[in-house]
Short mmCIF file of N, CA and C in Angstrom, two decimals:
data_model
loop_
_atom_site.label_atom_id
_atom_site.label_comp_id
_atom_site.label_asym_id
_atom_site.label_seq_id
_atom_site.Cartn_x
_atom_site.Cartn_y
_atom_site.Cartn_z
N UNK A 1 91.21 43.96 -33.43
CA UNK A 1 89.82 43.56 -33.56
C UNK A 1 89.27 44.10 -34.88
N UNK A 2 88.56 43.29 -35.61
CA UNK A 2 87.98 43.73 -36.88
C UNK A 2 86.49 44.01 -36.73
N UNK A 3 86.07 44.30 -35.50
CA UNK A 3 84.65 44.53 -35.25
C UNK A 3 84.16 45.77 -35.98
N UNK A 4 83.00 45.64 -36.62
CA UNK A 4 82.38 46.77 -37.30
C UNK A 4 80.94 46.92 -36.86
N UNK A 5 80.57 46.22 -35.80
CA UNK A 5 79.17 46.17 -35.44
C UNK A 5 78.99 45.98 -33.94
N UNK A 6 78.20 46.84 -33.31
CA UNK A 6 77.93 46.67 -31.88
C UNK A 6 76.47 46.30 -31.62
N UNK A 7 75.81 45.77 -32.65
CA UNK A 7 74.41 45.42 -32.49
C UNK A 7 74.27 44.20 -31.59
N UNK A 8 73.05 43.83 -31.30
CA UNK A 8 72.77 42.73 -30.38
C UNK A 8 73.37 41.42 -30.86
N UNK A 9 73.57 41.26 -32.16
CA UNK A 9 74.10 39.99 -32.66
C UNK A 9 75.61 40.02 -32.84
N UNK A 10 76.27 41.14 -32.52
CA UNK A 10 77.73 41.21 -32.68
C UNK A 10 78.39 40.13 -31.83
N UNK A 11 79.39 39.53 -32.40
CA UNK A 11 80.11 38.50 -31.69
C UNK A 11 79.53 37.11 -31.91
N UNK A 12 78.38 37.03 -32.51
CA UNK A 12 77.81 35.71 -32.77
C UNK A 12 78.05 35.36 -34.23
N UNK A 13 78.01 34.10 -34.53
CA UNK A 13 78.26 33.69 -35.91
C UNK A 13 77.07 33.99 -36.81
N UNK A 14 75.93 34.40 -36.22
CA UNK A 14 74.76 34.69 -37.04
C UNK A 14 74.60 36.17 -37.37
N UNK A 15 75.58 37.00 -36.99
CA UNK A 15 75.47 38.43 -37.27
C UNK A 15 75.40 38.62 -38.77
N UNK A 16 74.40 39.37 -39.23
CA UNK A 16 74.19 39.51 -40.67
C UNK A 16 75.31 40.26 -41.36
N UNK A 17 76.12 41.02 -40.61
CA UNK A 17 77.22 41.74 -41.26
C UNK A 17 78.50 40.91 -41.24
N UNK A 18 78.50 39.79 -40.51
CA UNK A 18 79.66 38.93 -40.46
C UNK A 18 80.74 39.42 -39.50
N UNK A 19 80.49 40.49 -38.78
CA UNK A 19 81.49 41.03 -37.85
C UNK A 19 81.61 40.13 -36.64
N UNK A 20 82.78 40.08 -36.07
CA UNK A 20 83.03 39.33 -34.83
C UNK A 20 83.55 40.32 -33.80
N UNK A 21 82.79 40.51 -32.74
CA UNK A 21 83.22 41.45 -31.71
C UNK A 21 84.24 40.81 -30.79
N UNK A 22 85.21 41.58 -30.40
CA UNK A 22 86.20 41.14 -29.43
C UNK A 22 86.01 42.04 -28.21
N UNK A 23 84.88 41.89 -27.54
CA UNK A 23 84.49 42.82 -26.48
C UNK A 23 85.57 43.02 -25.43
N UNK A 24 86.33 42.00 -25.17
CA UNK A 24 87.35 42.15 -24.13
C UNK A 24 88.57 42.93 -24.61
N UNK A 25 88.85 42.91 -25.91
CA UNK A 25 90.05 43.60 -26.39
C UNK A 25 89.75 44.81 -27.27
N UNK A 26 88.50 45.03 -27.63
CA UNK A 26 88.15 46.14 -28.51
C UNK A 26 87.54 47.27 -27.69
N UNK A 27 88.22 48.39 -27.61
CA UNK A 27 87.71 49.50 -26.80
C UNK A 27 86.40 50.05 -27.37
N UNK A 28 86.21 50.02 -28.68
CA UNK A 28 84.97 50.51 -29.28
C UNK A 28 83.80 49.64 -28.84
N UNK A 29 84.02 48.32 -28.78
CA UNK A 29 82.95 47.42 -28.34
C UNK A 29 82.67 47.60 -26.86
N UNK A 30 83.73 47.75 -26.06
CA UNK A 30 83.55 47.93 -24.61
C UNK A 30 82.79 49.19 -24.29
N UNK A 31 83.03 50.26 -25.01
CA UNK A 31 82.39 51.54 -24.71
C UNK A 31 81.08 51.71 -25.47
N UNK A 32 80.80 50.82 -26.40
CA UNK A 32 79.57 50.92 -27.18
C UNK A 32 79.62 51.99 -28.26
N UNK A 33 80.84 52.43 -28.60
CA UNK A 33 80.95 53.50 -29.59
C UNK A 33 81.08 52.97 -31.02
N UNK A 34 81.15 51.67 -31.17
CA UNK A 34 81.24 51.11 -32.51
C UNK A 34 79.83 51.02 -33.07
N UNK A 35 79.63 51.51 -34.27
CA UNK A 35 78.26 51.64 -34.80
C UNK A 35 77.82 50.40 -35.58
N UNK A 36 76.52 50.09 -35.52
CA UNK A 36 76.01 48.92 -36.23
C UNK A 36 76.10 49.07 -37.74
N UNK A 37 76.27 47.95 -38.40
CA UNK A 37 76.28 47.97 -39.86
C UNK A 37 74.87 48.21 -40.39
N UNK A 38 74.76 48.53 -41.65
CA UNK A 38 73.46 48.82 -42.25
C UNK A 38 72.51 47.64 -42.16
N UNK A 39 73.01 46.43 -42.39
CA UNK A 39 72.14 45.24 -42.36
C UNK A 39 71.56 45.03 -40.97
N UNK A 40 72.37 45.28 -39.93
CA UNK A 40 71.88 45.10 -38.57
C UNK A 40 70.89 46.19 -38.20
N UNK A 41 71.08 47.39 -38.71
CA UNK A 41 70.14 48.49 -38.46
C UNK A 41 68.77 48.13 -39.07
N UNK A 42 68.79 47.60 -40.28
CA UNK A 42 67.54 47.21 -40.95
C UNK A 42 66.86 46.08 -40.17
N UNK A 43 67.65 45.12 -39.70
CA UNK A 43 67.11 44.00 -38.94
C UNK A 43 66.43 44.49 -37.65
N UNK A 44 67.08 45.43 -36.97
CA UNK A 44 66.51 45.97 -35.73
C UNK A 44 65.24 46.76 -36.01
N UNK A 45 65.25 47.58 -37.06
CA UNK A 45 64.07 48.36 -37.42
C UNK A 45 62.92 47.43 -37.80
N UNK A 46 63.22 46.40 -38.56
CA UNK A 46 62.21 45.44 -38.98
C UNK A 46 61.59 44.75 -37.77
N UNK A 47 62.41 44.35 -36.81
CA UNK A 47 61.91 43.69 -35.60
C UNK A 47 61.06 44.66 -34.79
N UNK A 48 61.47 45.91 -34.72
CA UNK A 48 60.73 46.95 -33.99
C UNK A 48 59.33 47.13 -34.58
N UNK A 49 59.25 47.22 -35.91
CA UNK A 49 57.96 47.38 -36.58
C UNK A 49 57.13 46.09 -36.43
N UNK A 50 57.76 44.95 -36.64
CA UNK A 50 57.06 43.67 -36.60
C UNK A 50 56.50 43.34 -35.23
N UNK A 51 57.07 43.90 -34.19
CA UNK A 51 56.58 43.64 -32.83
C UNK A 51 55.70 44.77 -32.31
N UNK A 52 55.06 45.49 -33.22
CA UNK A 52 54.15 46.57 -32.82
C UNK A 52 54.90 47.69 -32.11
N UNK A 53 56.04 48.08 -32.70
CA UNK A 53 56.90 49.13 -32.15
C UNK A 53 57.42 48.73 -30.77
N UNK A 54 57.70 47.44 -30.64
CA UNK A 54 58.27 46.90 -29.42
C UNK A 54 57.25 46.41 -28.41
N UNK A 55 55.96 46.71 -28.61
CA UNK A 55 54.93 46.31 -27.63
C UNK A 55 54.85 44.80 -27.48
N UNK A 56 55.01 44.08 -28.58
CA UNK A 56 54.96 42.62 -28.53
C UNK A 56 56.12 42.02 -27.76
N UNK A 57 57.22 42.75 -27.68
CA UNK A 57 58.39 42.26 -26.95
C UNK A 57 58.30 42.50 -25.45
N UNK A 58 57.61 43.59 -25.06
CA UNK A 58 57.60 43.94 -23.64
C UNK A 58 56.35 43.46 -22.91
N UNK A 59 55.33 43.03 -23.65
CA UNK A 59 54.09 42.59 -23.01
C UNK A 59 54.32 41.26 -22.29
N UNK A 60 54.13 41.22 -20.96
CA UNK A 60 54.37 39.97 -20.23
C UNK A 60 53.31 38.91 -20.53
N UNK A 61 52.09 39.35 -20.84
CA UNK A 61 51.03 38.42 -21.23
C UNK A 61 50.30 39.00 -22.44
N UNK A 62 49.72 38.17 -23.23
CA UNK A 62 48.95 38.55 -24.42
C UNK A 62 49.69 39.53 -25.33
N UNK A 63 50.91 39.19 -25.78
CA UNK A 63 51.65 40.12 -26.63
C UNK A 63 50.93 40.45 -27.94
N UNK A 64 50.15 39.50 -28.46
CA UNK A 64 49.40 39.76 -29.70
C UNK A 64 48.34 40.82 -29.51
N UNK A 65 47.70 40.80 -28.36
CA UNK A 65 46.67 41.79 -28.07
C UNK A 65 47.28 43.16 -27.82
N UNK A 66 48.31 43.21 -27.00
CA UNK A 66 48.98 44.48 -26.69
C UNK A 66 49.63 45.04 -27.96
N UNK A 67 50.27 44.17 -28.73
CA UNK A 67 50.92 44.60 -29.96
C UNK A 67 49.96 45.00 -31.07
N UNK A 68 48.67 44.71 -30.89
CA UNK A 68 47.65 45.11 -31.86
C UNK A 68 47.23 46.57 -31.70
N UNK A 69 47.54 47.17 -30.58
CA UNK A 69 47.06 48.52 -30.28
C UNK A 69 47.43 49.57 -31.33
N UNK A 70 48.62 49.53 -31.95
CA UNK A 70 48.88 50.51 -33.01
C UNK A 70 47.88 50.41 -34.17
N UNK A 71 47.27 49.25 -34.33
CA UNK A 71 46.28 49.06 -35.37
C UNK A 71 45.03 49.91 -35.18
N UNK A 72 44.71 50.25 -33.92
CA UNK A 72 43.55 51.09 -33.65
C UNK A 72 43.76 52.47 -34.28
N UNK A 73 44.93 53.05 -34.05
CA UNK A 73 45.26 54.36 -34.63
C UNK A 73 45.25 54.27 -36.15
N UNK A 74 45.85 53.20 -36.67
CA UNK A 74 45.91 53.00 -38.12
C UNK A 74 44.50 52.86 -38.72
N UNK A 75 43.62 52.14 -38.02
CA UNK A 75 42.25 51.96 -38.52
C UNK A 75 41.51 53.30 -38.58
N UNK A 76 41.67 54.12 -37.56
CA UNK A 76 41.04 55.44 -37.59
C UNK A 76 41.58 56.27 -38.75
N UNK A 77 42.89 56.22 -38.96
CA UNK A 77 43.49 56.99 -40.06
C UNK A 77 42.97 56.51 -41.41
N UNK A 78 42.94 55.20 -41.62
CA UNK A 78 42.48 54.65 -42.91
C UNK A 78 40.99 54.93 -43.11
N UNK A 79 40.22 54.97 -42.03
CA UNK A 79 38.77 55.21 -42.16
C UNK A 79 38.46 56.62 -42.67
N UNK A 80 39.43 57.53 -42.61
CA UNK A 80 39.24 58.89 -43.12
C UNK A 80 39.29 58.94 -44.65
N UNK A 81 39.81 57.88 -45.25
CA UNK A 81 39.95 57.81 -46.70
C UNK A 81 38.64 57.34 -47.34
N UNK A 82 38.42 57.69 -48.61
CA UNK A 82 37.25 57.13 -49.31
C UNK A 82 37.39 55.61 -49.40
N UNK A 83 36.26 54.91 -49.41
CA UNK A 83 36.27 53.44 -49.43
C UNK A 83 37.08 52.90 -50.60
N UNK A 84 37.01 53.54 -51.76
CA UNK A 84 37.75 53.06 -52.93
C UNK A 84 39.25 53.17 -52.72
N UNK A 85 39.68 53.98 -51.78
CA UNK A 85 41.10 54.10 -51.45
C UNK A 85 41.45 53.18 -50.27
N UNK A 86 40.50 52.98 -49.37
CA UNK A 86 40.73 52.11 -48.21
C UNK A 86 41.13 50.70 -48.64
N UNK A 87 40.48 50.18 -49.65
CA UNK A 87 40.73 48.79 -50.08
C UNK A 87 42.17 48.61 -50.55
N UNK A 88 42.69 49.42 -51.50
CA UNK A 88 44.08 49.22 -51.90
C UNK A 88 45.08 49.54 -50.78
N UNK A 89 44.76 50.49 -49.90
CA UNK A 89 45.65 50.78 -48.77
C UNK A 89 45.74 49.56 -47.87
N UNK A 90 44.60 48.93 -47.58
CA UNK A 90 44.60 47.74 -46.72
C UNK A 90 45.35 46.58 -47.37
N UNK A 91 45.17 46.40 -48.67
CA UNK A 91 45.92 45.35 -49.37
C UNK A 91 47.41 45.65 -49.35
N UNK A 92 47.78 46.92 -49.53
CA UNK A 92 49.18 47.31 -49.47
C UNK A 92 49.79 47.06 -48.10
N UNK A 93 49.05 47.38 -47.05
CA UNK A 93 49.54 47.13 -45.68
C UNK A 93 49.73 45.63 -45.44
N UNK A 94 48.80 44.83 -45.97
CA UNK A 94 48.92 43.37 -45.81
C UNK A 94 50.17 42.85 -46.51
N UNK A 95 50.42 43.34 -47.71
CA UNK A 95 51.63 42.92 -48.45
C UNK A 95 52.89 43.41 -47.75
N UNK A 96 52.84 44.60 -47.21
CA UNK A 96 54.00 45.16 -46.49
C UNK A 96 54.30 44.39 -45.20
N UNK A 97 53.27 43.84 -44.58
CA UNK A 97 53.46 43.08 -43.34
C UNK A 97 54.23 41.79 -43.57
N UNK A 98 54.14 41.22 -44.77
CA UNK A 98 54.78 39.92 -45.04
C UNK A 98 56.30 39.97 -44.82
N UNK A 99 57.05 40.90 -45.43
CA UNK A 99 58.49 40.89 -45.18
C UNK A 99 58.86 41.27 -43.74
N UNK A 100 58.09 42.15 -43.10
CA UNK A 100 58.38 42.48 -41.70
C UNK A 100 58.23 41.25 -40.82
N UNK A 101 57.14 40.52 -41.00
CA UNK A 101 56.90 39.32 -40.20
C UNK A 101 57.91 38.22 -40.50
N UNK A 102 58.25 38.05 -41.78
CA UNK A 102 59.24 37.04 -42.16
C UNK A 102 60.60 37.32 -41.58
N UNK A 103 61.02 38.58 -41.63
CA UNK A 103 62.31 38.97 -41.07
C UNK A 103 62.34 38.77 -39.56
N UNK A 104 61.25 39.17 -38.88
CA UNK A 104 61.19 39.01 -37.42
C UNK A 104 61.20 37.54 -37.02
N UNK A 105 60.53 36.71 -37.81
CA UNK A 105 60.52 35.28 -37.52
C UNK A 105 61.93 34.71 -37.58
N UNK A 106 62.70 35.13 -38.58
CA UNK A 106 64.09 34.66 -38.70
C UNK A 106 64.92 35.18 -37.53
N UNK A 107 64.73 36.43 -37.16
CA UNK A 107 65.50 37.03 -36.06
C UNK A 107 65.19 36.34 -34.74
N UNK A 108 63.91 36.10 -34.46
CA UNK A 108 63.51 35.50 -33.19
C UNK A 108 63.70 33.99 -33.18
N UNK A 109 63.77 33.39 -34.37
CA UNK A 109 64.05 31.96 -34.46
C UNK A 109 62.89 31.05 -34.07
N UNK A 110 61.66 31.58 -34.06
CA UNK A 110 60.49 30.79 -33.69
C UNK A 110 59.41 31.00 -34.74
N UNK A 111 58.82 29.91 -35.24
CA UNK A 111 57.76 30.03 -36.25
C UNK A 111 56.55 30.76 -35.66
N UNK A 112 56.12 31.80 -36.35
CA UNK A 112 54.95 32.61 -35.96
C UNK A 112 54.98 32.96 -34.47
N UNK A 113 56.12 33.45 -34.02
CA UNK A 113 56.31 33.86 -32.62
C UNK A 113 55.21 34.83 -32.21
N UNK A 114 54.62 34.63 -31.04
CA UNK A 114 53.54 35.48 -30.55
C UNK A 114 53.93 36.94 -30.38
N UNK A 115 55.21 37.21 -30.27
CA UNK A 115 55.68 38.59 -30.12
C UNK A 115 55.61 39.36 -31.43
N UNK A 116 55.50 38.64 -32.55
CA UNK A 116 55.36 39.29 -33.86
C UNK A 116 53.90 39.72 -34.00
N UNK A 117 53.67 41.02 -34.12
CA UNK A 117 52.29 41.52 -34.14
C UNK A 117 51.98 42.38 -35.37
N UNK A 118 52.91 42.49 -36.30
CA UNK A 118 52.62 43.27 -37.51
C UNK A 118 51.45 42.66 -38.27
N UNK A 119 51.29 41.35 -38.18
CA UNK A 119 50.15 40.71 -38.83
C UNK A 119 48.84 41.16 -38.19
N UNK A 120 48.87 41.52 -36.92
CA UNK A 120 47.67 42.03 -36.26
C UNK A 120 47.47 43.51 -36.57
N UNK A 121 48.45 44.33 -36.23
CA UNK A 121 48.21 45.78 -36.31
C UNK A 121 48.20 46.32 -37.73
N UNK A 122 49.00 45.76 -38.63
CA UNK A 122 49.02 46.27 -40.00
C UNK A 122 47.78 45.83 -40.80
N UNK A 123 47.17 44.72 -40.40
CA UNK A 123 45.98 44.24 -41.08
C UNK A 123 44.69 44.65 -40.38
N UNK A 124 44.80 45.23 -39.21
CA UNK A 124 43.63 45.65 -38.43
C UNK A 124 42.65 46.52 -39.23
N UNK A 125 43.11 47.48 -40.05
CA UNK A 125 42.16 48.31 -40.81
C UNK A 125 41.24 47.53 -41.75
N UNK A 126 41.64 46.32 -42.15
CA UNK A 126 40.78 45.51 -43.02
C UNK A 126 39.42 45.29 -42.36
N UNK A 127 39.42 45.13 -41.04
CA UNK A 127 38.20 44.85 -40.30
C UNK A 127 37.26 46.06 -40.22
N UNK A 128 37.65 47.19 -40.84
CA UNK A 128 36.86 48.42 -40.75
C UNK A 128 36.61 49.08 -42.10
N UNK A 129 36.86 48.36 -43.17
CA UNK A 129 36.67 48.95 -44.51
C UNK A 129 35.24 49.44 -44.65
N UNK A 130 35.11 50.72 -44.93
CA UNK A 130 33.80 51.32 -45.15
C UNK A 130 33.04 51.72 -43.90
N UNK A 131 33.53 51.33 -42.73
CA UNK A 131 32.83 51.66 -41.48
C UNK A 131 33.20 53.08 -41.06
N UNK A 132 32.20 53.94 -40.86
CA UNK A 132 32.48 55.34 -40.47
C UNK A 132 32.84 55.44 -38.98
N UNK A 133 34.06 55.09 -38.63
CA UNK A 133 34.47 55.00 -37.23
C UNK A 133 34.24 56.29 -36.44
N UNK A 134 34.50 57.42 -37.06
CA UNK A 134 34.40 58.69 -36.32
C UNK A 134 32.95 59.08 -36.02
N UNK A 135 31.99 58.47 -36.69
CA UNK A 135 30.60 58.81 -36.42
C UNK A 135 29.95 57.84 -35.43
N UNK A 136 30.71 56.90 -34.94
CA UNK A 136 30.19 55.93 -33.98
C UNK A 136 30.62 56.32 -32.56
N UNK A 137 29.93 55.81 -31.54
CA UNK A 137 30.33 56.12 -30.16
C UNK A 137 31.77 55.66 -29.90
N UNK A 138 32.45 56.38 -29.01
CA UNK A 138 33.87 56.08 -28.73
C UNK A 138 34.06 54.64 -28.27
N UNK A 139 33.10 54.11 -27.51
CA UNK A 139 33.23 52.77 -26.96
C UNK A 139 33.05 51.66 -28.00
N UNK A 140 32.56 52.03 -29.18
CA UNK A 140 32.38 51.01 -30.22
C UNK A 140 33.72 50.38 -30.62
N UNK A 141 34.81 51.16 -30.55
CA UNK A 141 36.12 50.59 -30.90
C UNK A 141 36.52 49.50 -29.91
N UNK A 142 36.10 49.61 -28.67
CA UNK A 142 36.40 48.55 -27.69
C UNK A 142 35.69 47.27 -28.11
N UNK A 143 34.43 47.40 -28.53
CA UNK A 143 33.66 46.24 -29.00
C UNK A 143 34.32 45.65 -30.24
N UNK A 144 34.67 46.52 -31.19
CA UNK A 144 35.32 46.06 -32.42
C UNK A 144 36.65 45.37 -32.12
N UNK A 145 37.43 45.95 -31.23
CA UNK A 145 38.73 45.38 -30.87
C UNK A 145 38.55 43.97 -30.30
N UNK A 146 37.57 43.81 -29.43
CA UNK A 146 37.30 42.48 -28.85
C UNK A 146 36.88 41.48 -29.92
N UNK A 147 36.07 41.94 -30.88
CA UNK A 147 35.64 41.06 -31.97
C UNK A 147 36.85 40.61 -32.79
N UNK A 148 37.69 41.57 -33.18
CA UNK A 148 38.86 41.24 -34.00
C UNK A 148 39.79 40.28 -33.27
N UNK A 149 40.04 40.54 -31.99
CA UNK A 149 40.93 39.67 -31.22
C UNK A 149 40.32 38.27 -31.06
N UNK A 150 39.02 38.20 -30.79
CA UNK A 150 38.36 36.90 -30.62
C UNK A 150 38.44 36.08 -31.90
N UNK A 151 38.17 36.72 -33.04
CA UNK A 151 38.23 36.00 -34.32
C UNK A 151 39.66 35.54 -34.59
N UNK A 152 40.64 36.39 -34.28
CA UNK A 152 42.04 36.02 -34.50
C UNK A 152 42.43 34.84 -33.61
N UNK A 153 41.95 34.82 -32.41
CA UNK A 153 42.29 33.73 -31.48
C UNK A 153 41.57 32.44 -31.87
N UNK A 154 40.29 32.54 -32.24
CA UNK A 154 39.50 31.36 -32.60
C UNK A 154 39.90 30.78 -33.96
N UNK A 155 40.37 31.63 -34.87
CA UNK A 155 40.83 31.23 -36.19
C UNK A 155 39.85 30.31 -36.93
N UNK A 156 38.71 30.87 -37.37
CA UNK A 156 37.75 30.05 -38.12
C UNK A 156 38.34 29.61 -39.47
N UNK A 157 37.72 28.61 -40.07
CA UNK A 157 38.18 28.10 -41.36
C UNK A 157 38.24 29.24 -42.36
N UNK A 158 39.26 29.34 -43.16
CA UNK A 158 40.43 28.49 -43.34
C UNK A 158 41.67 29.01 -42.59
N UNK A 159 41.46 29.93 -41.67
CA UNK A 159 42.58 30.63 -41.02
C UNK A 159 43.60 29.69 -40.38
N UNK A 160 43.15 28.79 -39.55
CA UNK A 160 44.08 27.92 -38.81
C UNK A 160 44.97 27.11 -39.76
N UNK A 161 44.39 26.56 -40.80
CA UNK A 161 45.15 25.77 -41.76
C UNK A 161 46.17 26.57 -42.54
N UNK A 162 45.87 27.84 -42.77
CA UNK A 162 46.78 28.70 -43.54
C UNK A 162 48.05 29.05 -42.77
N UNK A 163 48.02 28.89 -41.46
CA UNK A 163 49.21 29.18 -40.65
C UNK A 163 50.37 28.24 -40.96
N UNK A 164 50.08 27.12 -41.60
CA UNK A 164 51.15 26.16 -41.90
C UNK A 164 52.06 26.63 -43.03
N UNK A 165 51.64 27.67 -43.75
CA UNK A 165 52.49 28.23 -44.81
C UNK A 165 53.72 28.84 -44.15
N UNK A 166 54.87 28.61 -44.72
CA UNK A 166 56.13 29.08 -44.13
C UNK A 166 56.35 30.58 -44.31
N UNK A 167 57.13 31.13 -43.41
CA UNK A 167 57.60 32.52 -43.52
C UNK A 167 56.54 33.56 -43.24
N UNK A 168 56.83 34.78 -43.68
CA UNK A 168 55.95 35.90 -43.44
C UNK A 168 54.57 35.73 -44.03
N UNK A 169 54.48 35.07 -45.18
CA UNK A 169 53.17 34.85 -45.81
C UNK A 169 52.26 34.02 -44.91
N UNK A 170 52.81 33.01 -44.28
CA UNK A 170 52.02 32.17 -43.37
C UNK A 170 51.58 32.92 -42.13
N UNK A 171 52.41 33.84 -41.67
CA UNK A 171 52.07 34.64 -40.48
C UNK A 171 50.93 35.59 -40.81
N UNK A 172 50.95 36.15 -42.02
CA UNK A 172 50.00 37.20 -42.40
C UNK A 172 48.68 36.66 -42.96
N UNK A 173 48.73 35.60 -43.74
CA UNK A 173 47.52 35.20 -44.49
C UNK A 173 46.36 34.77 -43.59
N UNK A 174 46.64 34.13 -42.47
CA UNK A 174 45.54 33.75 -41.58
C UNK A 174 44.87 34.98 -40.99
N UNK A 175 45.65 36.02 -40.70
CA UNK A 175 45.08 37.26 -40.17
C UNK A 175 44.29 38.01 -41.24
N UNK A 176 44.72 37.88 -42.49
CA UNK A 176 43.98 38.51 -43.58
C UNK A 176 42.56 37.96 -43.62
N UNK A 177 42.44 36.63 -43.61
CA UNK A 177 41.11 36.01 -43.65
C UNK A 177 40.33 36.25 -42.36
N UNK A 178 41.02 36.22 -41.21
CA UNK A 178 40.35 36.49 -39.93
C UNK A 178 39.77 37.90 -39.92
N UNK A 179 40.49 38.85 -40.50
CA UNK A 179 40.00 40.23 -40.54
C UNK A 179 38.82 40.39 -41.50
N UNK A 180 38.72 39.54 -42.51
CA UNK A 180 37.53 39.56 -43.37
C UNK A 180 36.30 39.09 -42.59
N UNK A 181 36.47 38.05 -41.76
CA UNK A 181 35.39 37.62 -40.87
C UNK A 181 35.02 38.77 -39.93
N UNK A 182 36.04 39.40 -39.35
CA UNK A 182 35.81 40.51 -38.42
C UNK A 182 35.10 41.66 -39.10
N UNK A 183 35.44 41.92 -40.36
CA UNK A 183 34.78 42.99 -41.11
C UNK A 183 33.27 42.75 -41.17
N UNK A 184 32.87 41.52 -41.47
CA UNK A 184 31.44 41.20 -41.53
C UNK A 184 30.78 41.39 -40.17
N UNK A 185 31.43 40.93 -39.12
CA UNK A 185 30.87 41.07 -37.77
C UNK A 185 30.82 42.54 -37.34
N UNK A 186 31.88 43.28 -37.65
CA UNK A 186 31.93 44.70 -37.28
C UNK A 186 30.86 45.50 -38.02
N UNK A 187 30.59 45.14 -39.27
CA UNK A 187 29.52 45.81 -40.01
C UNK A 187 28.17 45.53 -39.34
N UNK A 188 27.99 44.32 -38.83
CA UNK A 188 26.76 44.00 -38.10
C UNK A 188 26.60 44.89 -36.88
N UNK A 189 27.67 45.08 -36.14
CA UNK A 189 27.65 45.96 -34.96
C UNK A 189 27.38 47.39 -35.39
N UNK A 190 28.06 47.84 -36.44
CA UNK A 190 27.88 49.20 -36.95
C UNK A 190 26.42 49.47 -37.32
N UNK A 191 25.81 48.55 -38.03
CA UNK A 191 24.42 48.72 -38.44
C UNK A 191 23.47 48.71 -37.24
N UNK A 192 23.81 47.90 -36.22
CA UNK A 192 22.99 47.86 -35.01
C UNK A 192 23.07 49.17 -34.22
N UNK A 193 24.21 49.84 -34.32
CA UNK A 193 24.41 51.10 -33.58
C UNK A 193 23.76 52.30 -34.27
N UNK A 194 23.39 52.16 -35.52
CA UNK A 194 22.86 53.30 -36.26
C UNK A 194 21.39 53.39 -36.14
#
């Protein structure tokens, strides 16, 4: 057996390392002691990040909403930064989400699969640029979360049309614009609470 990979895709013709598992005749494959190749490790890590650290994969309903939860922690962390730093950090996270989402889309084989949530959680801080989250009541994040999810689901112009763009860019760009809408709405809530 020339197997060099025990990852989930071993034995299939689509394995990125090109290995072919002979599970019935290879003792390393049978015992699981054969280690994944570097390309398969990257693919698994990318899928893990793209699905909200696996939350999008295990959520039986509303994987986009459940997979958005890491974004709450990220938004609080980014809100600690000065506004002039928040903007480039948010843009950097948006750009970083593109390859994660694109890779996960290829792995899952479905265009903009609902289990892919990096576009939600990595872009979530955009909806809070400049908002002093730590000085607001704890329950305000629940209101903000509902606003962000509602805008993402409703997809106001031009969000819905932008989804037709292929690959990771198409997955991310509609959420980028949706989070700009959410930012305006969240600022309205923030001002009402003060």
